[in-house]
Coordinates of C-alpha atoms in Angstrom, one line a residue:
M1 CA 123.2 116.4 3.9
I2 CA 120.0 115.4 2.8
F3 CA 119.4 114.9 6.2
I4 CA 119.4 118.5 7.2
V5 CA 117.9 119.5 4.2
T6 CA 114.8 117.3 5.0
L7 CA 114.8 118.3 8.8
C8 CA 115.1 122.2 7.7
G9 CA 112.1 121.7 5.0
L10 CA 110.1 119.9 7.5
I11 CA 110.6 123.0 10.2
L12 CA 109.6 125.4 7.3
T13 CA 106.3 123.5 6.1
A14 CA 105.5 123.3 9.8
I15 CA 105.9 126.9 10.5
I16 CA 103.6 127.5 7.2
L17 CA 101.0 124.6 8.6
F18 CA 101.0 126.3 12.2
N19 CA 100.3 130.0 10.8
R20 CA 97.7 128.8 8.3
A21 CA 95.8 125.9 11.2
K22 CA 95.6 129.4 13.8
K23 CA 93.1 131.1 11.5
T24 CA 91.5 128.0 10.0
E25 CA 91.0 125.5 13.2
L26 CA 87.8 125.6 14.9
H27 CA 88.0 126.5 18.7
P28 CA 84.8 125.5 20.4
T29 CA 84.4 127.6 23.5
N30 CA 82.1 125.2 25.1
L31 CA 83.9 125.3 29.1
Q32 CA 82.5 121.5 29.9
F33 CA 84.5 120.6 26.4
E34 CA 87.6 122.7 27.1
K35 CA 87.9 121.3 30.7
L36 CA 87.2 117.8 29.9
Q37 CA 90.1 118.4 26.9
R38 CA 92.4 119.6 29.3
S39 CA 92.0 117.0 31.8
Y40 CA 92.7 114.7 29.4
L41 CA 95.3 115.6 27.3
T42 CA 97.5 116.3 30.5
V43 CA 97.3 113.1 31.5
Y44 CA 98.0 111.1 28.4
C45 CA 101.0 113.8 27.3
L46 CA 102.5 112.5 31.0
A47 CA 101.8 108.9 29.6
T48 CA 102.8 109.1 26.1
F49 CA 106.0 111.1 27.6
S50 CA 106.9 108.3 30.2
D51 CA 106.6 105.3 27.3
W52 CA 108.7 107.8 25.0
L53 CA 111.5 107.8 27.7
Q54 CA 112.0 104.4 27.5
G55 CA 111.7 104.0 23.5
P56 CA 115.2 105.0 22.6
Y57 CA 117.2 103.2 25.0
I58 CA 115.5 99.9 25.1
Y59 CA 117.6 98.3 22.7
K60 CA 120.9 99.5 23.8
L61 CA 120.1 98.5 27.6
Y62 CA 119.7 95.0 26.4
S63 CA 122.8 95.1 24.3
D64 CA 125.0 97.0 27.0
Y65 CA 123.7 93.7 29.1
G66 CA 125.6 91.8 26.9
Y67 CA 122.8 90.4 25.0
E68 CA 122.8 89.2 21.4
E69 CA 120.2 89.9 18.9
E70 CA 118.6 86.4 19.0
E71 CA 118.2 87.1 22.7
I72 CA 117.0 90.6 22.2
A73 CA 114.4 89.7 19.8
V74 CA 112.8 87.2 22.5
L75 CA 112.1 90.0 24.2
Y76 CA 111.0 92.1 21.9
I77 CA 108.0 88.8 20.9
A78 CA 107.5 88.5 24.4
G79 CA 105.9 92.2 24.8
F80 CA 104.4 92.3 21.5
A81 CA 102.9 88.6 22.6
S82 CA 102.2 90.3 26.1
S83 CA 99.7 92.8 24.4
S84 CA 98.1 90.2 22.5
L85 CA 97.4 87.9 24.5
F86 CA 96.4 90.4 28.1
G87 CA 95.0 92.9 25.9
T88 CA 91.7 91.1 24.9
F89 CA 91.1 90.7 29.1
V90 CA 92.4 94.3 29.8
G91 CA 89.6 95.6 27.6
H92 CA 87.1 93.4 29.3
I93 CA 88.0 94.5 32.5
A94 CA 87.8 98.2 31.2
D95 CA 84.4 98.0 29.7
K96 CA 83.1 95.8 32.6
Y97 CA 84.4 97.8 35.7
G98 CA 85.5 100.9 34.3
R99 CA 88.1 102.5 32.5
K100 CA 89.4 104.9 35.4
M101 CA 90.5 102.2 37.1
L102 CA 92.7 100.8 34.3
C103 CA 94.0 104.2 33.7
I104 CA 95.2 104.4 37.0
S105 CA 97.0 100.7 36.9
Y106 CA 98.8 102.1 33.3
G107 CA 101.0 103.7 35.7
F108 CA 102.0 101.3 38.2
F109 CA 102.2 98.6 35.6
Y110 CA 104.4 100.4 33.5
S111 CA 106.4 101.4 36.4
L112 CA 107.2 98.0 37.4
C113 CA 108.1 97.7 33.6
C114 CA 111.0 100.0 34.0
L115 CA 112.2 98.6 37.6
T116 CA 112.8 95.6 35.8
K117 CA 115.3 97.6 34.0
I118 CA 117.8 97.8 36.6
S119 CA 118.3 94.1 36.5
S120 CA 120.5 92.2 33.9
D121 CA 118.6 89.1 34.4
F122 CA 117.1 87.9 31.7
Y123 CA 114.1 86.6 33.3
T124 CA 113.5 89.6 35.5
L125 CA 113.6 91.5 32.0
L126 CA 111.0 89.3 30.3
F127 CA 108.6 89.9 33.0
G128 CA 109.1 93.4 32.4
R129 CA 108.8 92.9 28.7
I130 CA 105.2 91.2 29.6
L131 CA 104.5 94.2 32.0
G132 CA 104.9 96.2 29.3
G133 CA 103.1 94.8 26.8
I134 CA 99.8 94.9 29.3
S135 CA 100.6 98.8 29.8
T136 CA 100.9 99.2 26.1
S137 CA 97.5 97.7 25.7
I138 CA 95.7 100.2 28.7
L139 CA 97.4 103.0 26.4
C140 CA 96.3 102.6 23.7
S141 CA 92.7 101.6 23.7
T142 CA 91.4 102.6 27.5
F143 CA 92.5 106.3 27.8
E144 CA 90.5 107.2 24.4
A145 CA 88.2 104.9 25.6
W146 CA 87.4 106.8 28.8
Y147 CA 87.5 110.1 27.0
I148 CA 85.0 108.9 24.4
N149 CA 82.8 108.1 26.6
E150 CA 82.9 111.4 28.6
H151 CA 82.8 113.4 26.3
V152 CA 79.7 111.9 24.6
N153 CA 77.7 110.2 26.9
R154 CA 78.1 111.8 30.2
L155 CA 78.3 115.7 28.5
G156 CA 76.6 114.8 25.8
L157 CA 79.3 117.2 23.6
N158 CA 79.2 117.7 19.7
S159 CA 80.8 114.7 18.6
D160 CA 82.6 116.6 15.6
W161 CA 84.8 118.0 18.8
L162 CA 86.5 114.2 18.9
N163 CA 88.4 115.4 16.0
I164 CA 90.1 118.6 17.7
T165 CA 90.9 116.4 21.1
F166 CA 92.8 113.6 18.8
S167 CA 94.3 116.2 16.2
M168 CA 96.2 117.5 19.5
A169 CA 96.7 114.5 21.4
G170 CA 99.0 113.4 17.4
F171 CA 100.5 116.8 17.5
Y172 CA 101.8 116.9 21.7
T173 CA 102.6 113.4 20.7
G174 CA 104.8 114.4 18.0
F175 CA 106.4 116.9 19.9
L176 CA 106.8 114.8 23.5
A177 CA 108.8 112.0 21.2
I178 CA 111.6 114.8 19.9
V179 CA 111.6 115.8 23.8
A180 CA 111.8 112.7 25.2
G181 CA 114.5 112.1 22.8
I182 CA 116.9 115.1 23.7
V183 CA 116.2 114.3 27.9
C184 CA 117.3 110.6 27.2
Q185 CA 120.3 111.8 25.5
I186 CA 121.4 114.3 28.6
F187 CA 120.9 112.1 30.9
A188 CA 122.1 108.9 29.8
E189 CA 124.7 110.4 27.6
G190 CA 125.5 113.8 28.9
F191 CA 125.3 113.0 32.5
N192 CA 126.7 109.5 32.0
L193 CA 124.3 108.1 34.0
G194 CA 123.8 104.7 31.8
S195 CA 121.4 103.6 29.9
Q196 CA 118.9 102.9 32.6
S197 CA 118.4 106.0 33.5
P198 CA 115.7 107.0 30.9
F199 CA 113.6 104.2 32.3
I200 CA 114.2 105.3 35.9
L201 CA 113.4 109.1 35.1
A202 CA 109.7 107.5 33.8
I203 CA 108.8 106.4 36.7
P204 CA 107.7 109.7 38.1
F205 CA 105.7 111.1 34.9
L206 CA 104.4 107.2 35.2
L207 CA 103.1 107.7 38.8
T208 CA 102.2 111.6 38.4
S209 CA 99.7 110.6 35.6
S210 CA 98.1 108.0 38.1
Y211 CA 97.5 110.3 41.0
I212 CA 95.9 113.2 38.6
I213 CA 93.7 110.5 37.2
Y214 CA 92.5 109.6 40.7
N215 CA 92.0 113.3 41.7
T216 CA 90.2 114.7 38.9
W217 CA 89.0 111.8 36.4
T218 CA 85.1 111.3 36.8
E219 CA 84.1 108.0 35.2
D220 CA 80.0 107.8 34.1
L221 CA 79.9 104.5 33.8
H222 CA 77.4 103.5 30.8
P223 CA 74.4 101.6 31.5
L224 CA 75.1 99.1 28.9
F225 CA 78.4 98.2 30.9
A226 CA 76.3 95.9 33.3
T227 CA 75.6 94.1 30.8
H228 CA 79.0 93.2 29.5
H229 CA 79.9 89.3 30.7
R230 CA 80.7 87.4 27.8
F231 CA 84.6 87.7 26.9
I232 CA 84.1 87.1 23.0
A233 CA 80.6 88.6 22.6
P234 CA 82.8 91.5 20.8
L235 CA 84.0 89.2 18.3
Y236 CA 80.6 88.0 17.5
L237 CA 79.5 91.9 17.4
I238 CA 82.4 92.4 14.7
F239 CA 82.3 89.3 12.7
V240 CA 78.4 89.1 12.5
Q241 CA 76.6 92.0 13.1
N242 CA 78.5 95.2 11.8
P243 CA 80.5 94.4 8.6
M244 CA 81.7 98.2 9.2
L245 CA 82.8 97.8 12.2
L246 CA 84.9 94.6 10.7
I247 CA 86.4 96.8 7.7
L248 CA 87.5 99.3 10.8
G249 CA 89.0 96.7 12.8
L250 CA 90.8 95.5 9.6
I251 CA 92.1 98.9 8.4
Q252 CA 93.8 99.5 12.1
S253 CA 95.4 95.4 12.4
M254 CA 96.9 96.0 9.2
F255 CA 97.7 99.8 9.2
E256 CA 99.4 99.5 12.8
A257 CA 101.0 95.8 12.0
V258 CA 102.7 98.0 9.7
M259 CA 103.4 100.7 12.0
Y260 CA 105.2 98.6 14.4
T261 CA 107.0 96.9 11.8
F262 CA 108.6 100.3 10.6
I263 CA 109.9 101.0 14.2
F264 CA 112.7 98.2 13.8
S265 CA 113.3 98.4 10.4
W266 CA 113.9 101.7 8.7
T267 CA 117.2 101.9 10.5
P268 CA 119.1 99.1 8.9
I269 CA 117.8 100.7 5.3
I270 CA 119.6 103.8 5.8
T271 CA 122.5 102.5 7.5
N272 CA 125.0 102.8 4.4
L273 CA 124.3 106.9 4.4
N274 CA 125.8 107.0 8.2
P275 CA 122.6 108.7 9.2
P276 CA 122.6 111.2 12.2
L277 CA 119.9 109.1 13.8
G278 CA 118.8 111.9 16.6
V279 CA 118.3 114.6 13.2
V280 CA 116.5 111.4 11.9
F281 CA 114.2 111.0 14.3
A282 CA 113.5 115.1 15.1
S283 CA 112.7 114.7 11.3
F284 CA 110.3 111.7 11.5
M285 CA 108.8 113.5 14.8
L286 CA 108.4 116.6 12.7
A287 CA 106.8 115.0 10.0
F288 CA 104.1 113.5 12.3
M289 CA 103.2 116.6 13.7
I290 CA 102.5 118.4 10.2
G291 CA 100.3 115.0 9.7
S292 CA 98.2 116.1 12.2
K293 CA 98.1 119.5 11.6
I294 CA 97.0 118.4 8.3
Y295 CA 94.3 116.7 9.4
S296 CA 93.1 119.7 11.3
L297 CA 93.4 122.0 7.7
L298 CA 91.6 119.5 5.7
L299 CA 88.9 118.9 8.1
S300 CA 88.5 122.9 7.8
D301 CA 88.4 122.6 4.2
R302 CA 85.1 120.2 4.8
L303 CA 86.7 117.1 3.8
R304 CA 84.8 113.9 5.7
P305 CA 87.0 112.1 8.1
Q306 CA 86.0 108.8 5.8
M307 CA 88.0 110.3 2.8
I308 CA 91.1 111.5 5.1
L309 CA 91.2 107.9 5.8
V310 CA 91.3 106.8 2.2
L311 CA 94.6 109.7 1.5
T312 CA 96.2 108.1 4.5
S313 CA 96.1 104.8 3.3
G314 CA 97.0 105.7 0.0
L315 CA 99.9 107.8 0.9
S316 CA 101.2 104.6 3.2
F317 CA 100.9 102.5 0.6
F318 CA 102.8 104.8 -1.8
S319 CA 105.3 105.4 0.5
F320 CA 106.6 101.6 1.3
S321 CA 105.2 99.9 -2.2
T322 CA 108.1 102.4 -3.4
V323 CA 110.3 101.6 -0.7
A324 CA 110.0 97.6 -1.6
L325 CA 111.0 98.7 -5.1
V326 CA 114.1 100.2 -4.4
I327 CA 115.0 97.0 -2.5
S328 CA 113.8 95.0 -5.3
Y329 CA 116.0 96.6 -7.8
I330 CA 119.0 97.2 -5.5
L331 CA 119.2 93.4 -5.1
Y332 CA 118.5 93.2 -8.8
T333 CA 121.3 95.1 -9.7
N334 CA 123.2 93.6 -7.1
K335 CA 124.4 97.2 -5.9
S336 CA 123.7 99.6 -3.1
I337 CA 123.3 103.6 -4.1
D338 CA 122.9 106.1 -2.4
L339 CA 120.7 108.1 -4.0
L340 CA 118.4 104.7 -4.0
T341 CA 118.5 104.7 -0.1
N342 CA 118.0 108.8 -0.1
V343 CA 114.7 108.0 -1.5
C344 CA 114.2 105.6 1.2
F345 CA 114.3 108.0 3.6
L346 CA 112.0 110.3 2.3
C347 CA 109.7 107.9 1.8
F348 CA 110.0 106.9 5.6
V349 CA 109.6 110.6 5.7
L350 CA 105.9 110.5 4.0
Y351 CA 104.6 107.3 5.7
E352 CA 105.0 109.7 9.2
I353 CA 103.2 112.1 8.0
S354 CA 100.7 109.5 7.2
L355 CA 100.7 108.6 10.6
G356 CA 99.9 111.9 11.6
L357 CA 97.1 111.6 9.8
Y358 CA 95.9 108.2 10.9
V359 CA 95.9 108.5 14.6
P360 CA 93.3 111.5 14.9
V361 CA 91.4 110.1 12.3
M362 CA 91.3 106.7 13.7
G363 CA 90.5 108.0 16.9
Y364 CA 87.3 109.8 15.7
L365 CA 85.8 107.2 13.4
K366 CA 86.2 104.4 16.1
G367 CA 84.9 107.0 18.4
L368 CA 82.1 107.0 16.1
V369 CA 81.3 103.2 15.0
V370 CA 82.4 101.0 17.8
P371 CA 79.3 100.9 20.0
E372 CA 80.2 102.2 24.1
E373 CA 79.7 98.8 25.7
Y374 CA 82.4 97.5 24.5
R375 CA 85.0 100.3 23.4
A376 CA 87.7 98.8 25.2
S377 CA 87.9 95.6 24.4
I378 CA 87.1 95.8 20.7
S379 CA 90.1 98.1 20.6
N380 CA 92.0 95.5 21.9
W381 CA 91.1 92.4 20.1
F382 CA 92.0 95.1 17.0
R383 CA 95.2 94.8 18.4
V384 CA 95.5 91.0 18.1
P385 CA 96.6 90.5 14.4
M386 CA 98.7 93.5 14.7
N387 CA 100.7 91.9 17.2
I388 CA 100.8 88.8 15.8
F389 CA 102.2 90.1 12.4
T390 CA 105.1 92.2 14.6
C391 CA 105.6 88.7 16.4
I392 CA 106.0 87.5 12.8
S393 CA 108.6 89.9 11.7
L394 CA 110.7 90.4 14.5
T395 CA 111.4 85.9 13.9
L396 CA 111.8 86.5 10.3
N397 CA 114.4 89.0 10.9
R398 CA 116.1 86.4 14.1
V399 CA 116.2 84.0 11.7
S400 CA 117.9 85.9 9.0
N401 CA 120.5 87.3 11.4
M402 CA 121.2 83.5 12.2
D403 CA 121.9 82.5 9.0
D404 CA 123.8 85.4 8.2
K405 CA 126.3 84.4 10.8
E406 CA 126.0 80.4 9.6
S407 CA 127.3 82.2 6.2
G408 CA 130.2 83.5 7.4
L409 CA 129.3 87.0 6.9
K410 CA 131.3 88.2 9.9
E411 CA 134.5 87.5 8.3
T412 CA 136.1 90.7 8.5
N413 CA 139.9 89.5 8.3
V414 CA 142.1 92.3 5.6
T415 CA 144.3 93.9 5.5
E416 CA 145.6 97.6 4.5
S417 CA 146.0 96.6 1.1
D418 CA 143.2 94.8 0.4
V419 CA 140.7 98.5 0.2
T420 CA 138.6 97.4 -3.2
E421 CA 137.9 94.0 -1.4
T422 CA 136.5 95.8 1.6
D423 CA 134.4 97.9 -0.3
V424 CA 133.2 95.1 -2.2
K425 CA 132.9 93.7 1.5
E426 CA 130.6 96.7 2.4
I427 CA 128.6 96.6 -0.7
D428 CA 127.8 93.3 0.8
S429 CA 127.0 94.1 3.6
S430 CA 124.3 96.3 2.6
I431 CA 122.6 94.2 -0.2
A432 CA 122.8 91.3 3.0
V433 CA 120.5 94.2 5.0
F434 CA 118.5 94.8 1.8
R435 CA 117.6 91.1 1.1
K436 CA 117.1 90.0 4.5
F437 CA 114.1 93.2 4.7
Q438 CA 113.0 92.4 1.5
I439 CA 110.2 90.1 2.1
I440 CA 109.2 92.1 5.3
Y441 CA 108.7 95.5 2.8
L442 CA 106.8 93.6 0.6
L443 CA 104.7 91.7 3.2
C444 CA 103.8 95.6 4.4
S445 CA 102.9 96.3 1.1
L446 CA 100.5 94.4 0.6
F447 CA 99.2 95.2 3.8
L448 CA 98.6 99.1 2.9
L449 CA 96.8 98.0 -0.2
F450 CA 95.0 96.0 1.6
T451 CA 94.1 99.0 4.1
L452 CA 93.5 100.9 0.9
V453 CA 91.1 98.8 -0.4
A454 CA 89.4 98.3 2.9
S455 CA 89.7 102.6 3.2
V456 CA 87.7 102.7 -0.4
M457 CA 85.1 100.1 1.1
F458 CA 85.0 101.7 4.4
K459 CA 83.9 105.1 3.0
K460 CA 81.5 104.0 0.9
I461 CA 79.6 102.1 3.7
Y462 CA 80.4 105.0 6.3
T463 CA 78.8 107.8 4.0
R464 CA 75.7 105.9 3.0
R465 CA 75.0 104.9 6.3
Y466 CA 76.0 108.7 7.9
F467 CA 73.7 110.3 5.2
I468 CA 70.7 107.9 6.6
E469 CA 71.6 108.5 9.8
E470 CA 72.4 112.6 9.3
S471 CA 68.7 112.7 8.3
L472 CA 66.9 111.0 11.0
S473 CA 69.3 113.2 13.2
V474 CA 70.7 110.0 15.2
P475 CA 74.5 109.7 15.9
I476 CA 76.1 106.6 14.5
G477 CA 77.3 105.5 18.0
I478 CA 73.9 105.1 19.2
V479 CA 72.6 103.6 16.1
A480 CA 75.5 101.0 16.9
E481 CA 74.5 100.6 20.5
N482 CA 70.3 100.4 19.3
D483 CA 72.0 97.5 16.9
S484 CA 73.7 95.7 19.8
L485 CA 70.3 95.9 22.3
K486 CA 68.2 94.6 19.4
D487 CA 70.6 91.5 19.0
K488 CA 70.7 91.1 22.8
S489 CA 67.2 90.9 22.7
L490 CA 66.6 88.8 19.5
S491 CA 69.0 85.8 21.1
S492 CA 67.4 86.1 24.1

């Protein structure tokens, strides 16, 4: 019941917010901006839609091939490890030789990844996960880096308009996720084409995105690209030269580490409610879309992005810490209570709203703070701690599953007269799930607390620097690049 009520409430909230946003959102009439935005969003939507098509059926595909949870966890870990290992090289190549080429290669790498899903061979699937990790690194850094360079450097557009594009991208991402879930269901279950069909369906969208990029995207190679030779130069910039960049990187790493952990951890927490997963997923994506619209409305009310980042971190911390407290209470009392599990679900909805706020505000702040010559490289270095933490979380989950099996939790031999004993075992099973994820949610809450503190620190530094540079009429990104040039001249 709570799932349907929540979905209806979210739909009503979305309608109200969308109507209000039409009256208050900023709509620039600059033709160059509209053309660039349309070109970027068309390709970005194709790229993200193809990614969403694969998400719902990855686990089911591996399960249909007969792999156990431990083997599936290894495949997942391989994907995140690949993104962490190769992502830094991807960023370096993009910054040195241009982002357009890497964005084109995204469609081909991910298409090969999808083709590997046809095979049931473990090592073929493992190779596919490695390709998927590389592709994800490109999607999460290089597309954004290309757009910011074109927007700020080639066309010299108002940097505040970055907010509009990233907010729209977040909104479309949530909408396309819902559409992708429905399309997957139709092809895999409705047409009975199997769990491989969503991956094959994604290939035309991927190749179309590459084709459009090749034919329509331009690229103004920034003058500083030619000086981009040292692979570890971005690390020096992050840890030594620019403390504001270091803090922003910590915020992104910790926040997104929790985000990726949430992807595989929310389902077990609410399993005892027998949730309709399609309705739950639609609710989450609606909440994400609502978050992106709230971001636009907050900007129209003159709330600065650095303050929105603090609010986003606070909301996410409240959501996860509440879930962690609920899990701890259930374990302390040794009983599973549906009412408390409902609270967890509502906290997950709040967390999705915070994600809808986070995506555009982080994109905007990185657009201003990260120096252009290292934009893709730094974005991928920021993702390394996130991928490592996600791998650790998956490993903890895998070890916990093995311990559960060894402790005999698989025993289910009961007779029809053992109704009470069966109920007890169901409760014990729920308790085992909560115990498994307690440490993960506590760690995530701690990460988000650090994120909140770091966001407050970033707000103070950014605001102080913003007003200084605003009085000098110099954009923040340009000052960051000037700092980089000064450092190079001193080191030489």
